[in-house]
Coordinates of C-alpha atoms and ligand atoms in Angstrom, one line a residue:
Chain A
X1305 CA 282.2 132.8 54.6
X1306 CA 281.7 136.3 53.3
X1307 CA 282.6 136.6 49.8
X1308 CA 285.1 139.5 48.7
X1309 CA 283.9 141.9 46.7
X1310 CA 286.5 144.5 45.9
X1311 CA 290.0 144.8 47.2
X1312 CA 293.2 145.9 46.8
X1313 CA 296.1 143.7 47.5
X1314 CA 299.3 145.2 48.4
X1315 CA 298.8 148.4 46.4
X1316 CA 301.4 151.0 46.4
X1317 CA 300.5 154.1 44.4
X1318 CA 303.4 156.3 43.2
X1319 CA 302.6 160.0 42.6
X1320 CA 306.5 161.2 40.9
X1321 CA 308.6 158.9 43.3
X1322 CA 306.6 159.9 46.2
X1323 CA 304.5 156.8 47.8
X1324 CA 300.8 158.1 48.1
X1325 CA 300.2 154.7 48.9
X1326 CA 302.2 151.5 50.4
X1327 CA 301.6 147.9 50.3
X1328 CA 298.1 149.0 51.4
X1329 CA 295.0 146.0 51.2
X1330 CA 291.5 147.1 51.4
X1331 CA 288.7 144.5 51.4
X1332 CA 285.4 145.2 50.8
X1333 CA 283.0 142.2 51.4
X1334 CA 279.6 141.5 50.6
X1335 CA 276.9 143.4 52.5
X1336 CA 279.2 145.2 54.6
X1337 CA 280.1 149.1 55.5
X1338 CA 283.9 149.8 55.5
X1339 CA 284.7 152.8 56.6
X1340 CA 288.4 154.1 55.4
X1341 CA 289.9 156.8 57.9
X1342 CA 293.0 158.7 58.2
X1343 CA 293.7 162.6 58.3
X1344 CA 294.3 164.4 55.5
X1345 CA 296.5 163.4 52.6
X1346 CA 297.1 159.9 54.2
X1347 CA 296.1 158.5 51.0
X1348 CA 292.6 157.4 51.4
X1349 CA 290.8 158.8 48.0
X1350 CA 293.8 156.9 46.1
X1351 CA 292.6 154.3 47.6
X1352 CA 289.6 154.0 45.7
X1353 CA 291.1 155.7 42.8
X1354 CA 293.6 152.7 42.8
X1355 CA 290.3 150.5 42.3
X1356 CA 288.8 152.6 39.2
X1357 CA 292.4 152.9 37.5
X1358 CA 292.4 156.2 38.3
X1359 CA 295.8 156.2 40.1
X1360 CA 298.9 155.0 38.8
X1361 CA 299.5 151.3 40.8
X1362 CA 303.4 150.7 40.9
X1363 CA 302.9 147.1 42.3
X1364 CA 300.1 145.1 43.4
X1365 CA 296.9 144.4 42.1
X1366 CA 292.7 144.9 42.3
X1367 CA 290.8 142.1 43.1
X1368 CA 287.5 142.0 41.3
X1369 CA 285.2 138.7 43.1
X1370 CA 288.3 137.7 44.0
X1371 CA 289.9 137.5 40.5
X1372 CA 292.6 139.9 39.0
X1373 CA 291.3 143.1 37.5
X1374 CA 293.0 146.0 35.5
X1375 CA 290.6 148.9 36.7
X1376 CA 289.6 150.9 33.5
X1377 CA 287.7 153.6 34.8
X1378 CA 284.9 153.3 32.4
X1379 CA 285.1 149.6 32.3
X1380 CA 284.3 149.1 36.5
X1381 CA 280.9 150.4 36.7
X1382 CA 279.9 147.5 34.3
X1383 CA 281.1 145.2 37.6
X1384 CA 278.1 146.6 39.4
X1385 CA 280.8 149.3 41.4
X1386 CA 279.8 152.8 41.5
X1387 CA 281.9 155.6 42.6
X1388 CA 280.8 159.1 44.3
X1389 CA 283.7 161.0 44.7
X1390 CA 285.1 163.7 47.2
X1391 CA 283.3 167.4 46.5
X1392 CA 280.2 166.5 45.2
X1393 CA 281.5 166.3 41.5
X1394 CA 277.8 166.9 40.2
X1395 CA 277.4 167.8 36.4
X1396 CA 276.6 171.2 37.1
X1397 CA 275.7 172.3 33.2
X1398 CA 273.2 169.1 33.3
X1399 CA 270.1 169.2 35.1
X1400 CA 269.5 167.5 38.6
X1401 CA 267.2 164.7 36.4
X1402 CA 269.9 164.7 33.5
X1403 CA 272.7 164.1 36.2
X1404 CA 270.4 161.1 37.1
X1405 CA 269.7 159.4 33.3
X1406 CA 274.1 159.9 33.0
X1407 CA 274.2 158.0 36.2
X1408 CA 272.6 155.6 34.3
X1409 CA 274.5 155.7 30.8
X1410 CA 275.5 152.1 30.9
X1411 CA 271.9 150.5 31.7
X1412 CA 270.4 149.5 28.7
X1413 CA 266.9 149.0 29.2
X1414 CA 265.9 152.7 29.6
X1415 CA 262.5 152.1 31.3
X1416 CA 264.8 150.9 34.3
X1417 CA 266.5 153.6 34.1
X1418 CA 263.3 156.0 34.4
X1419 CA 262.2 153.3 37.5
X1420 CA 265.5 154.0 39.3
X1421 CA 264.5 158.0 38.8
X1422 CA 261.7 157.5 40.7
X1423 CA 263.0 155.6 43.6
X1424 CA 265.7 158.1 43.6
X1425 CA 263.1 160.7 44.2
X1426 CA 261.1 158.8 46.8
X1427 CA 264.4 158.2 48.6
X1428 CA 265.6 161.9 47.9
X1429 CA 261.8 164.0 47.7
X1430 CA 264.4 167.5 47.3
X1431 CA 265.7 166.3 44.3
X1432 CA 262.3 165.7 42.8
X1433 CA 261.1 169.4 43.9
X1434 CA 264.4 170.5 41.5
X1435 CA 264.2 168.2 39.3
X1436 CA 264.6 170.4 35.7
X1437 CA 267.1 173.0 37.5
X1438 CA 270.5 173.1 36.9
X1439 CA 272.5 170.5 39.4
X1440 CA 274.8 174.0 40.1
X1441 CA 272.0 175.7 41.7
X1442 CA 271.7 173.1 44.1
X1443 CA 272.5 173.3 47.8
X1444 CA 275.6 171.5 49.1
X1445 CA 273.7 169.0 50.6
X1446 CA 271.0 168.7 47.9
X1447 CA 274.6 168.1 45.6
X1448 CA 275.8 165.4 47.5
X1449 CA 272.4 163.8 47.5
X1450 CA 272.4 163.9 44.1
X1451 CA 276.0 162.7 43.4
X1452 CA 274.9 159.8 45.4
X1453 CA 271.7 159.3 43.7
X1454 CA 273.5 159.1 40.6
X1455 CA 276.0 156.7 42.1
X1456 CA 273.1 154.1 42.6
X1457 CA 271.6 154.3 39.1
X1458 CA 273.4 151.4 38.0
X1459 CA 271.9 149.2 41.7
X1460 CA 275.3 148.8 42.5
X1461 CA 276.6 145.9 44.6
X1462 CA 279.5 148.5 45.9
X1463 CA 279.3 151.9 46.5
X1464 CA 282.4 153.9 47.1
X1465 CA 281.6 156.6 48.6
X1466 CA 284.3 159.5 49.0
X1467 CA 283.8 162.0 52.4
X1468 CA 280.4 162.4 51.7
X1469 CA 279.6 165.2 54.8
X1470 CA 282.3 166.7 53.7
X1471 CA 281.4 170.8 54.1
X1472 CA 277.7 169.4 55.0
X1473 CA 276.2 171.0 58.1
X1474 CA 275.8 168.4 61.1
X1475 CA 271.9 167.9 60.8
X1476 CA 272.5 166.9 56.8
X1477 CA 275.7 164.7 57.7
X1478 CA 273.5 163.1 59.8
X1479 CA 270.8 162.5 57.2
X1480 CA 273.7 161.2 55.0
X1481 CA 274.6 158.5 57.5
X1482 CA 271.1 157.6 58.0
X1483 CA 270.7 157.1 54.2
X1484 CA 273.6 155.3 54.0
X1485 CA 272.6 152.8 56.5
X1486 CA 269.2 152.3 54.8
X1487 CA 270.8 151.9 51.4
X1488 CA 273.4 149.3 52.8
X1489 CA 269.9 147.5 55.0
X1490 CA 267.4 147.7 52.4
X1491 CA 269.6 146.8 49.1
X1492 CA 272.2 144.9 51.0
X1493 CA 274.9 147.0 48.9
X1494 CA 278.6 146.7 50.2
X1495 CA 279.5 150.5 51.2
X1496 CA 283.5 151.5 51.6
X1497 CA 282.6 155.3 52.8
X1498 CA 285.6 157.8 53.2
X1499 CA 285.4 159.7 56.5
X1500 CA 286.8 162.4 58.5
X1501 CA 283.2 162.5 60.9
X1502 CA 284.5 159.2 63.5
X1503 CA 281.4 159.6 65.9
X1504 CA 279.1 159.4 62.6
X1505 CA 280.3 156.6 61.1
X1506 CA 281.8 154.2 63.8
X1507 CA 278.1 153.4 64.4
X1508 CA 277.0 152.2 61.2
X1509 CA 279.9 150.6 59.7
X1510 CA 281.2 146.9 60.1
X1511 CA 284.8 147.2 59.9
X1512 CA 286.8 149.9 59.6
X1513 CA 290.7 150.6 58.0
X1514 CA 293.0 153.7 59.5
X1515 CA 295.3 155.0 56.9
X1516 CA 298.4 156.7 57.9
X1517 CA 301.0 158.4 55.3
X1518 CA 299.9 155.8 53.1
X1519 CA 299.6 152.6 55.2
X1520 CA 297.3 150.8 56.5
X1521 CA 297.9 151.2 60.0
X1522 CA 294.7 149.7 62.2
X1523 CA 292.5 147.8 60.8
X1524 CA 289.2 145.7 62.2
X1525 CA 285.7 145.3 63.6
X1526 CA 284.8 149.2 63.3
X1527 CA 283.5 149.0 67.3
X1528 CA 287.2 148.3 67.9
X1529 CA 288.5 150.5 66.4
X1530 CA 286.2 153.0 67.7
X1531 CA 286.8 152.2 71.6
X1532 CA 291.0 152.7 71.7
X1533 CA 292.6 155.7 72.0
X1534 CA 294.4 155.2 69.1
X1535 CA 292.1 156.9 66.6
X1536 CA 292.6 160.4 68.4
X1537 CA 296.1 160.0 68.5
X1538 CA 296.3 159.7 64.7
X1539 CA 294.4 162.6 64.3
X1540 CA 296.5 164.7 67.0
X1541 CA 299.6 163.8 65.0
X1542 CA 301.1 162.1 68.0
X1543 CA 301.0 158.3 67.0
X1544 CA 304.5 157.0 66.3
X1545 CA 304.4 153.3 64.5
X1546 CA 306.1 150.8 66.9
X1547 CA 309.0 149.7 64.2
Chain B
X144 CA 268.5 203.5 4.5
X145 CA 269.1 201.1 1.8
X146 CA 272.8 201.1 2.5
X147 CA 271.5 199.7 6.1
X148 CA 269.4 197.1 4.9
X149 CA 271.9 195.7 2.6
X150 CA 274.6 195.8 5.6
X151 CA 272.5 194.1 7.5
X152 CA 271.6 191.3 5.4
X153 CA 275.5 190.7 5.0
X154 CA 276.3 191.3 8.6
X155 CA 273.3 188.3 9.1
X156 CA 275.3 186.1 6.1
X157 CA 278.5 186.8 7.9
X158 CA 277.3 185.6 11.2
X159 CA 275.9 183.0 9.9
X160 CA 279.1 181.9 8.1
X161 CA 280.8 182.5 11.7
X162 CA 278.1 180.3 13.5
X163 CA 278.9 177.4 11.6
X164 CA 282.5 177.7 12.3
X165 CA 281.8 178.5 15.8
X166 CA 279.7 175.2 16.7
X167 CA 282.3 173.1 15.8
X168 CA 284.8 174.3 17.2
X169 CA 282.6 175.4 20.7
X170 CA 281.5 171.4 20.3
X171 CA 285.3 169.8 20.6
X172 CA 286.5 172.9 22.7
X173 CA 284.0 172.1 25.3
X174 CA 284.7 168.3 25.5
X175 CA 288.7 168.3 24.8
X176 CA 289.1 171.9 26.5
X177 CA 292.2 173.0 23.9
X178 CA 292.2 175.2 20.7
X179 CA 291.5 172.5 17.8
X180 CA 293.5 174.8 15.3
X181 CA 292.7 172.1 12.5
X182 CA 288.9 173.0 12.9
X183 CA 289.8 175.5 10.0
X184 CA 291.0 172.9 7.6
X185 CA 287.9 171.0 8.0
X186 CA 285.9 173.4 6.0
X187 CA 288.9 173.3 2.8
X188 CA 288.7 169.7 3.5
X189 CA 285.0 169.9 2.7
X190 CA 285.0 172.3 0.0
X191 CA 287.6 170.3 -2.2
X192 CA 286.0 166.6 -1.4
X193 CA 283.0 168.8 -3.1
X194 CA 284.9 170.2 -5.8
X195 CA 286.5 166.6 -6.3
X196 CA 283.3 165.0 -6.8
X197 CA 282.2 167.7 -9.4
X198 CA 281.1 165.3 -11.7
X199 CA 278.6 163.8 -9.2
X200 CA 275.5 164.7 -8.7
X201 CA 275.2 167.6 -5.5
X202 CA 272.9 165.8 -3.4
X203 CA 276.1 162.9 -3.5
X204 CA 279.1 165.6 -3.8
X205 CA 277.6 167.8 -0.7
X206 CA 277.2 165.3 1.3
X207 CA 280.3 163.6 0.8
X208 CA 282.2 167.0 1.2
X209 CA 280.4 167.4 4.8
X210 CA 281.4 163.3 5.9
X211 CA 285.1 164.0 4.4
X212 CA 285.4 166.6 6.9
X213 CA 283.6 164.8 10.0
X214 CA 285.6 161.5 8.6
X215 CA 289.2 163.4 8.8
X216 CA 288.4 165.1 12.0
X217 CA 287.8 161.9 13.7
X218 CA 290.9 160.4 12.2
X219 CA 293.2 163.2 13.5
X220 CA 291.4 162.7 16.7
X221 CA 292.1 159.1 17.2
X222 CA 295.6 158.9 15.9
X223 CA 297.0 162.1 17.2
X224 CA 294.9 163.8 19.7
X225 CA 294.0 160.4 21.7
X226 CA 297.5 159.1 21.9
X227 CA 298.7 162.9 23.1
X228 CA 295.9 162.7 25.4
X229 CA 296.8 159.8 26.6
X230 CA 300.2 160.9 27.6
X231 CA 298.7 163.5 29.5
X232 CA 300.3 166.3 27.0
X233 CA 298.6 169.6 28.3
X234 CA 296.5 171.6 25.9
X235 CA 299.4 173.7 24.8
X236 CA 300.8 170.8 23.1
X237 CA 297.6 169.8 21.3
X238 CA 297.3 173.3 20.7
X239 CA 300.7 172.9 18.7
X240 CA 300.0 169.8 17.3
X241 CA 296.6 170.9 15.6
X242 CA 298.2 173.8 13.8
X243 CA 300.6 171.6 12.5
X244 CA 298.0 169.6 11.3
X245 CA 296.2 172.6 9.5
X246 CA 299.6 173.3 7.9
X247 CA 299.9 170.2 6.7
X248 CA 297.0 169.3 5.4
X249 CA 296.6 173.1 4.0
X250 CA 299.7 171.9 2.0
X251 CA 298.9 168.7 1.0
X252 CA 295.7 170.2 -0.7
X253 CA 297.5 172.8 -2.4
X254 CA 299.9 170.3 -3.9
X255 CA 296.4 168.4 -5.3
X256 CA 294.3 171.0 -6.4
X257 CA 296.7 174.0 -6.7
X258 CA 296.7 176.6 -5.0
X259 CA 294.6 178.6 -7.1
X260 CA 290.9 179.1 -6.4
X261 CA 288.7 176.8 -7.7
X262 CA 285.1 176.8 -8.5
X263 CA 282.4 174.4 -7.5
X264 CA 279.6 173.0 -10.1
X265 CA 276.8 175.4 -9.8
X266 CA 273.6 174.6 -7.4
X267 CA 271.6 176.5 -9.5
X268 CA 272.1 177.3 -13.5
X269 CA 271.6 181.5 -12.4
X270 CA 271.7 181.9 -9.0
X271 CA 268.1 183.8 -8.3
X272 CA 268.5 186.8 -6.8
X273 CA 265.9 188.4 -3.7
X274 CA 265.3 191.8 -2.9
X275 CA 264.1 192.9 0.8
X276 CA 263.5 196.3 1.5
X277 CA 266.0 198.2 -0.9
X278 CA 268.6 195.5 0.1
X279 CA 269.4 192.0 -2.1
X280 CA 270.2 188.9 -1.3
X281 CA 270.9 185.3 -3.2
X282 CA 269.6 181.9 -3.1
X283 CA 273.1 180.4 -1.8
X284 CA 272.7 183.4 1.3
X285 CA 269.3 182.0 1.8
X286 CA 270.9 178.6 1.8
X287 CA 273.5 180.0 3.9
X288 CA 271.5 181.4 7.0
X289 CA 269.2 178.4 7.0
X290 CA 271.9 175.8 7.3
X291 CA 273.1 178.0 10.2
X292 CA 269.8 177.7 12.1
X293 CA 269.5 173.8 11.4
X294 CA 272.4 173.6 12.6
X295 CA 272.6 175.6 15.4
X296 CA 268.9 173.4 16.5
X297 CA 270.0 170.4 15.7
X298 CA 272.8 170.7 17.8
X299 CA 271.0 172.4 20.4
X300 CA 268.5 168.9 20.0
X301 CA 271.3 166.8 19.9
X302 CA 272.8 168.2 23.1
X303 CA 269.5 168.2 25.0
X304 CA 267.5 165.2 24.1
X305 CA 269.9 162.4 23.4
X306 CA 271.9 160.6 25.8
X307 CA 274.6 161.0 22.9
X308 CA 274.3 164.4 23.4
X309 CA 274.0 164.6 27.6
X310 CA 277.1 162.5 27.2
X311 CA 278.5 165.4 25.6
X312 CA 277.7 167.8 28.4
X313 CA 278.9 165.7 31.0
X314 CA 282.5 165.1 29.5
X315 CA 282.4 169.0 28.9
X316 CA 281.8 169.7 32.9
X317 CA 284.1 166.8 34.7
X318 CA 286.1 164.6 32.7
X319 CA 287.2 162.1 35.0
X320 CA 283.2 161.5 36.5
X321 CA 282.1 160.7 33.4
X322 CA 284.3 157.8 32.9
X323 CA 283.5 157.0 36.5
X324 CA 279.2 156.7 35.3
X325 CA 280.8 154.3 32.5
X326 CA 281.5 157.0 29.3
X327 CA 284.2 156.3 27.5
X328 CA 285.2 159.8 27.1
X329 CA 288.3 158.7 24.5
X330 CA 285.8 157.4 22.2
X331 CA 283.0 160.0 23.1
X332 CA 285.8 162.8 22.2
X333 CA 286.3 160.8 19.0
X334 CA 282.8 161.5 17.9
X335 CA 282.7 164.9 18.7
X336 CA 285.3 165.6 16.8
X337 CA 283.6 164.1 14.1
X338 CA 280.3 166.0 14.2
X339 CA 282.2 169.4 15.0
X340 CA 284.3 168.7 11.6
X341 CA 281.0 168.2 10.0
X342 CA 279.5 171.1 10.8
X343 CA 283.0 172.9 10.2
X344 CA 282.4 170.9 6.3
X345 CA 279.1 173.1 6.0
X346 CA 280.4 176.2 6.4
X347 CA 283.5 175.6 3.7
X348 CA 281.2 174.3 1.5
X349 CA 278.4 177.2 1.6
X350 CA 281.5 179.4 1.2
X351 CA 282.4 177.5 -1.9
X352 CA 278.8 178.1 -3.3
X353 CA 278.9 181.5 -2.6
X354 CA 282.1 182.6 -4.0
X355 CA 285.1 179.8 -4.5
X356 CA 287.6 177.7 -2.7
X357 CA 291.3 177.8 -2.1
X358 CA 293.5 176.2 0.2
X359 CA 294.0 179.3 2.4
X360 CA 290.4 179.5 2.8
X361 CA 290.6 177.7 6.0
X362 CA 292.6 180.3 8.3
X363 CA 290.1 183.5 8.1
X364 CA 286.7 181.0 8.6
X365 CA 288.8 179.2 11.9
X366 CA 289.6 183.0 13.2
X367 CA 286.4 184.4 12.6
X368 CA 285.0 181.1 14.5
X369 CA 287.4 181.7 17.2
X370 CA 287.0 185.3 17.6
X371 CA 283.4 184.4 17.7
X372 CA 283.7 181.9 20.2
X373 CA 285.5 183.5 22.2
X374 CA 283.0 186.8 22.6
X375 CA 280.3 184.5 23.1
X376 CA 281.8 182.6 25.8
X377 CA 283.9 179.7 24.9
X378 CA 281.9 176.4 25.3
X379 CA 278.7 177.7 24.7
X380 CA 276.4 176.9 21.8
X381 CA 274.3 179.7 22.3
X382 CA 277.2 181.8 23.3
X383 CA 278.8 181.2 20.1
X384 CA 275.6 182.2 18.3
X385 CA 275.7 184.7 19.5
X386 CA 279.4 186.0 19.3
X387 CA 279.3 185.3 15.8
X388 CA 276.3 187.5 15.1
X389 CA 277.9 190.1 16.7
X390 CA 281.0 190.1 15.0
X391 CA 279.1 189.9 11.6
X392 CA 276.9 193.0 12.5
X393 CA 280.5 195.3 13.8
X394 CA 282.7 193.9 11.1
X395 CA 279.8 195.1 8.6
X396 CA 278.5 198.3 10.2
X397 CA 282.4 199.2 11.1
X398 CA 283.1 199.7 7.7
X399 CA 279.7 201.4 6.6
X400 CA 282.6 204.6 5.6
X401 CA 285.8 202.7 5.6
X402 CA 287.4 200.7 2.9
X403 CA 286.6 196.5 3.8
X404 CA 290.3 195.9 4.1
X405 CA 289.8 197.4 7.8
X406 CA 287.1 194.3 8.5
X407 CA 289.8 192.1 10.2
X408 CA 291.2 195.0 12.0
X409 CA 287.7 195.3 13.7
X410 CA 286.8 191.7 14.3
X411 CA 290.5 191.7 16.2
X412 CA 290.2 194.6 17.8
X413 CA 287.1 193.3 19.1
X414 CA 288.5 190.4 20.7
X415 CA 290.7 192.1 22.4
X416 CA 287.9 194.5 23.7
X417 CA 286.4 191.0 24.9
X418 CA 289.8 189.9 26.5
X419 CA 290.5 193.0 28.3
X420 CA 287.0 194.0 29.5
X421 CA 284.7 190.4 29.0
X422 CA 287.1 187.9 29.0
X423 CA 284.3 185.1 30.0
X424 CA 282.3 186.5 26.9
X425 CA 278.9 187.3 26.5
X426 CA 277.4 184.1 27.7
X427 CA 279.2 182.8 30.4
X428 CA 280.5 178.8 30.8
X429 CA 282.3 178.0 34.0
Ligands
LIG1951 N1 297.3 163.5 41.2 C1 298.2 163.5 42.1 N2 299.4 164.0 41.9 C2 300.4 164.0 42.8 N3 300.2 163.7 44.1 C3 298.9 163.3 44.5 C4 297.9 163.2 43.5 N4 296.8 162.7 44.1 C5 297.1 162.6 45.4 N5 298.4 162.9 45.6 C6 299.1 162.8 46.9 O1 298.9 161.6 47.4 C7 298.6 161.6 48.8 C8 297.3 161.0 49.2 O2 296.3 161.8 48.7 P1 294.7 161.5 48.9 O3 294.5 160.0 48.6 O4 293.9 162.5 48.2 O5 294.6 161.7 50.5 P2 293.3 161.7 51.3 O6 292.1 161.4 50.5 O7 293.5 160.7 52.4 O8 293.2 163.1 51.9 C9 298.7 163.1 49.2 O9 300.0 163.3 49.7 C10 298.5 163.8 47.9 O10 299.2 165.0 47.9
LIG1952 MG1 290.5 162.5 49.9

């Protein structure tokens, strides 16, 4: 049996009355890419947000191994979850290898930290070409490389990872994919990846959850998913739920 | 020409005054993003924990005065910033909040010490006096420039090689990542109010030295910081440095034939020169 990692169960997330998200459960297992889809606004960045108590959750609750958790944001990362948000939130007024030793703030041995720099750069040899300049003179692409760089200073056992090829051209969205593969192969790291990009993703990931307006409308073995029609219908804005 | 030297060592005092004020306040502005009003009292606050301790020894009054000041600005920070903060009250509201805390504790000082000007034990039994090229100079100017550049590098050092201070930096560009990498920006915020009081401390106490203290002497150094800030690009250490230099050298040449009571007129009209034509200031922080 796979072990849960990180969920939500029955979340609803309430933005001034209006549900951003309802009674949604999101499960995140050991090992295993999740890929969370939906069109825009359908509520899938609260869904991690929910996880790092960065939305407000009206009911429900986060699962941490399984147990009860009250997401603190700074409190999560300790759990071995790391967090790369939508729009390449670099620290722009830090360098690229500044944004990296933040990334690792919470490790306390600091010669691991200095280790994980230097994987980082084998995995990401860009970053170690710009290494002392400014994280805002960085190319989109080289930005999201290092936001997820940073994200994996702590060796996470989750990564969230939140429309990464967002505004990426195609050959660097694919380069993204293709790291996030290896990452989830070689370090065995449970990925829940946000995604507009379906013929990208479906590929790599395991299972996969649709959101709609807030609800989890599909969810499932990502091939699945991938092979009805009802993916394209969500996105055309002709699905009507069956209720 | 010896009119010019001697304006220029004040317009160098000045800005050196105006630096101190202007790294505090640069310090919390960039990590809270709102006008800390209360930076000005953190200077009186300083000044009087020195004059307080008068019968102490300096090297125990000084830097008591400077940990008063650090002390209080942390304490406002946790038990009235934080909980607005927390509350999501925008920065107008803190805004608000913090000049009612300068009020406040502008009175309450007052109502202790009076609110006559005071004068603080001597550093040195006559103060020795320098002369550069036609101008002159003290030893509590000397005193007053150096502290500037110690602290303007030491918080430049802090900023750049301590984790402490890349903490700093990251809270001042996003917030809501940095609690995401694990800072815990409330407490983080905490201690950057508590170094920018310090530094805040140095200034009122140099004042002190240099001429006296009074409770009002906290609104003129905070505007002079602001303006400063402001001109140099709010945010920015360097920025700051440089704002503040420049309003010591216009506030000083601009009255080389005009009485001094047209100084303030200058350093505003300034600022408003800044805000119409520069309103990023002279270094830029995004
Ligand atoms: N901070 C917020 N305040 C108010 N509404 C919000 C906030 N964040 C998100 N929402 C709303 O919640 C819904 C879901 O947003 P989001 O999770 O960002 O969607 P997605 O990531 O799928 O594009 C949207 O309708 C959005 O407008
Ligand atoms: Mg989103």
């Amino acid at each position: 049996m796979q072990k849960n990692l990180l969920e939500t169960q029955h979340v609803s997330v309430q933005y001034g009355g209006v549900n951003a998200l309802d009674d949604v459960s999101v499960v995140i297992g050991e090992g295993e890419i999740v890929a969370l889809m939906g069109p825009n606004g359908a509520g899938k960045s609260t869904v991690i947000k929910s996880m790092f108590g960065l939305a407000p959750i009206a009911s429900g609750e986060v699962l941490l191994h399984g147990e009860p958790y009250v997401p603190i944001p700074h409190n999560i990362v300790h759990k071995s979850v790391s967090y790369v948000p939508q729009g390449r939130r670099v620290f722009t007024h830090l360098s690229v290898e500044e944004n990296l030793e933040i990334g690792g703030y919470i490790v306390k041995d600091k010669s691991l930290v200095k280790d994980r720099i230097a994987a980082a750069y084998d995995l990401f040899p860009d970053l170690k070409a710009k290494r002392d300049k400014y994280s805002g003179t960085l190319s989109g692409g080289q930005q999201q490389m290092l936001a997820i760089a940073r994200g994996l200073m702590t060796d996470p056992k989750v990564l969230l990872l939140d429309e990464p090829s967002l505004g990426l051209a195609p050959k660097i969205v694919k380069e993204v994919f293709e790291l996030v593969s290896k990452i989830n192969e070689e370090r065995h790291t449970a990925i829940l990846i946000v995604e507009h990009n379906l013929q990208s993703l479906l590929p790599i990931a395991h299972r996969a959850y649709v959101l709609d307006h807030g609800k989890v409308i599909i969810e499932g073995d990502a091939q699945k998913v991938a092979s009805g029609d009802i993916l394209e219908r969500i996105f055309m804005g002709t699905y009507k739920p069956t209720h | 020409m010896d009119f010019v030297v001697q304006l220029t060592i004040n317009s160098i005092i000045a800005g050196s005054i105006y630096t101190l004020m202007a790294l505090g306040f640069n310090l919390t502005y960039g990590a809270t993003k709102f006008f800390n009003l209360a930076h000005g009292v953190m200077a009186t606050i300083a000044g009087y924990t020195v004059f307080y301790f008068s019968s102490q020894p300096l090297y125990i009054s000084i830097p008591a005065g400077i940990f008063a000041a650090g002390l209080v600005g942390y304490v406002l920070d946790r038990t009235i910033y934080s909980p607005l903060r927390k509350r999501k009250a925008s920065n107008m509201v803190l805004l608000v909040a913090s000049l009612g805390v300068f009020t406040a504790l502008e009175s309450l000082i007052a109502l202790k010490f009076s609110s006559q000007h005071q004068s603080l034990p001597e550093i040195f039994a006559s103060v020795p006096t320098f002369n550069l090229f036609g101008g002159s100079f003290t030893a509590i100017h000397l005193l007053i420039v150096a502290s500037a550049a110690v602290c303007a590098l030491g918080l430049h050092a802090l900023l750049k090689y301590t984790l402490f201070g890349k903490a700093i930096n990251a809270v001042s560009d996003d917030e809501e990542v940095s609690k995401i990498v694990g800072i815990n920006t409330n407490r983080l915020m905490g201690q950057v109010f508590f170094v920018g009081s310090a530094i805040a401390g140095v200034a009122g106490i140099l004042v002190g030295f240099d001429t006296v203290i009074i409770p009002i002497m906290g609104m003129p150094l905070l505007l002079k910081g602001i303006i400063a800030a402001i001109i140099g690009g709010l945010g920015s250490l360097w920025g700051g440095v440089l704002g503040a230099f420049l309003l010591g050298f216009v506030e000083n040449f601009g009255i080389w034939h005009i009485s001094g009571e047209w100084k303030d007129v200058i350093a505003f009209g300034l600022l408003i020169l800044f805000l119409i034509f520069r309103p990023q200031g002279i270094l830029k922080k995004s």
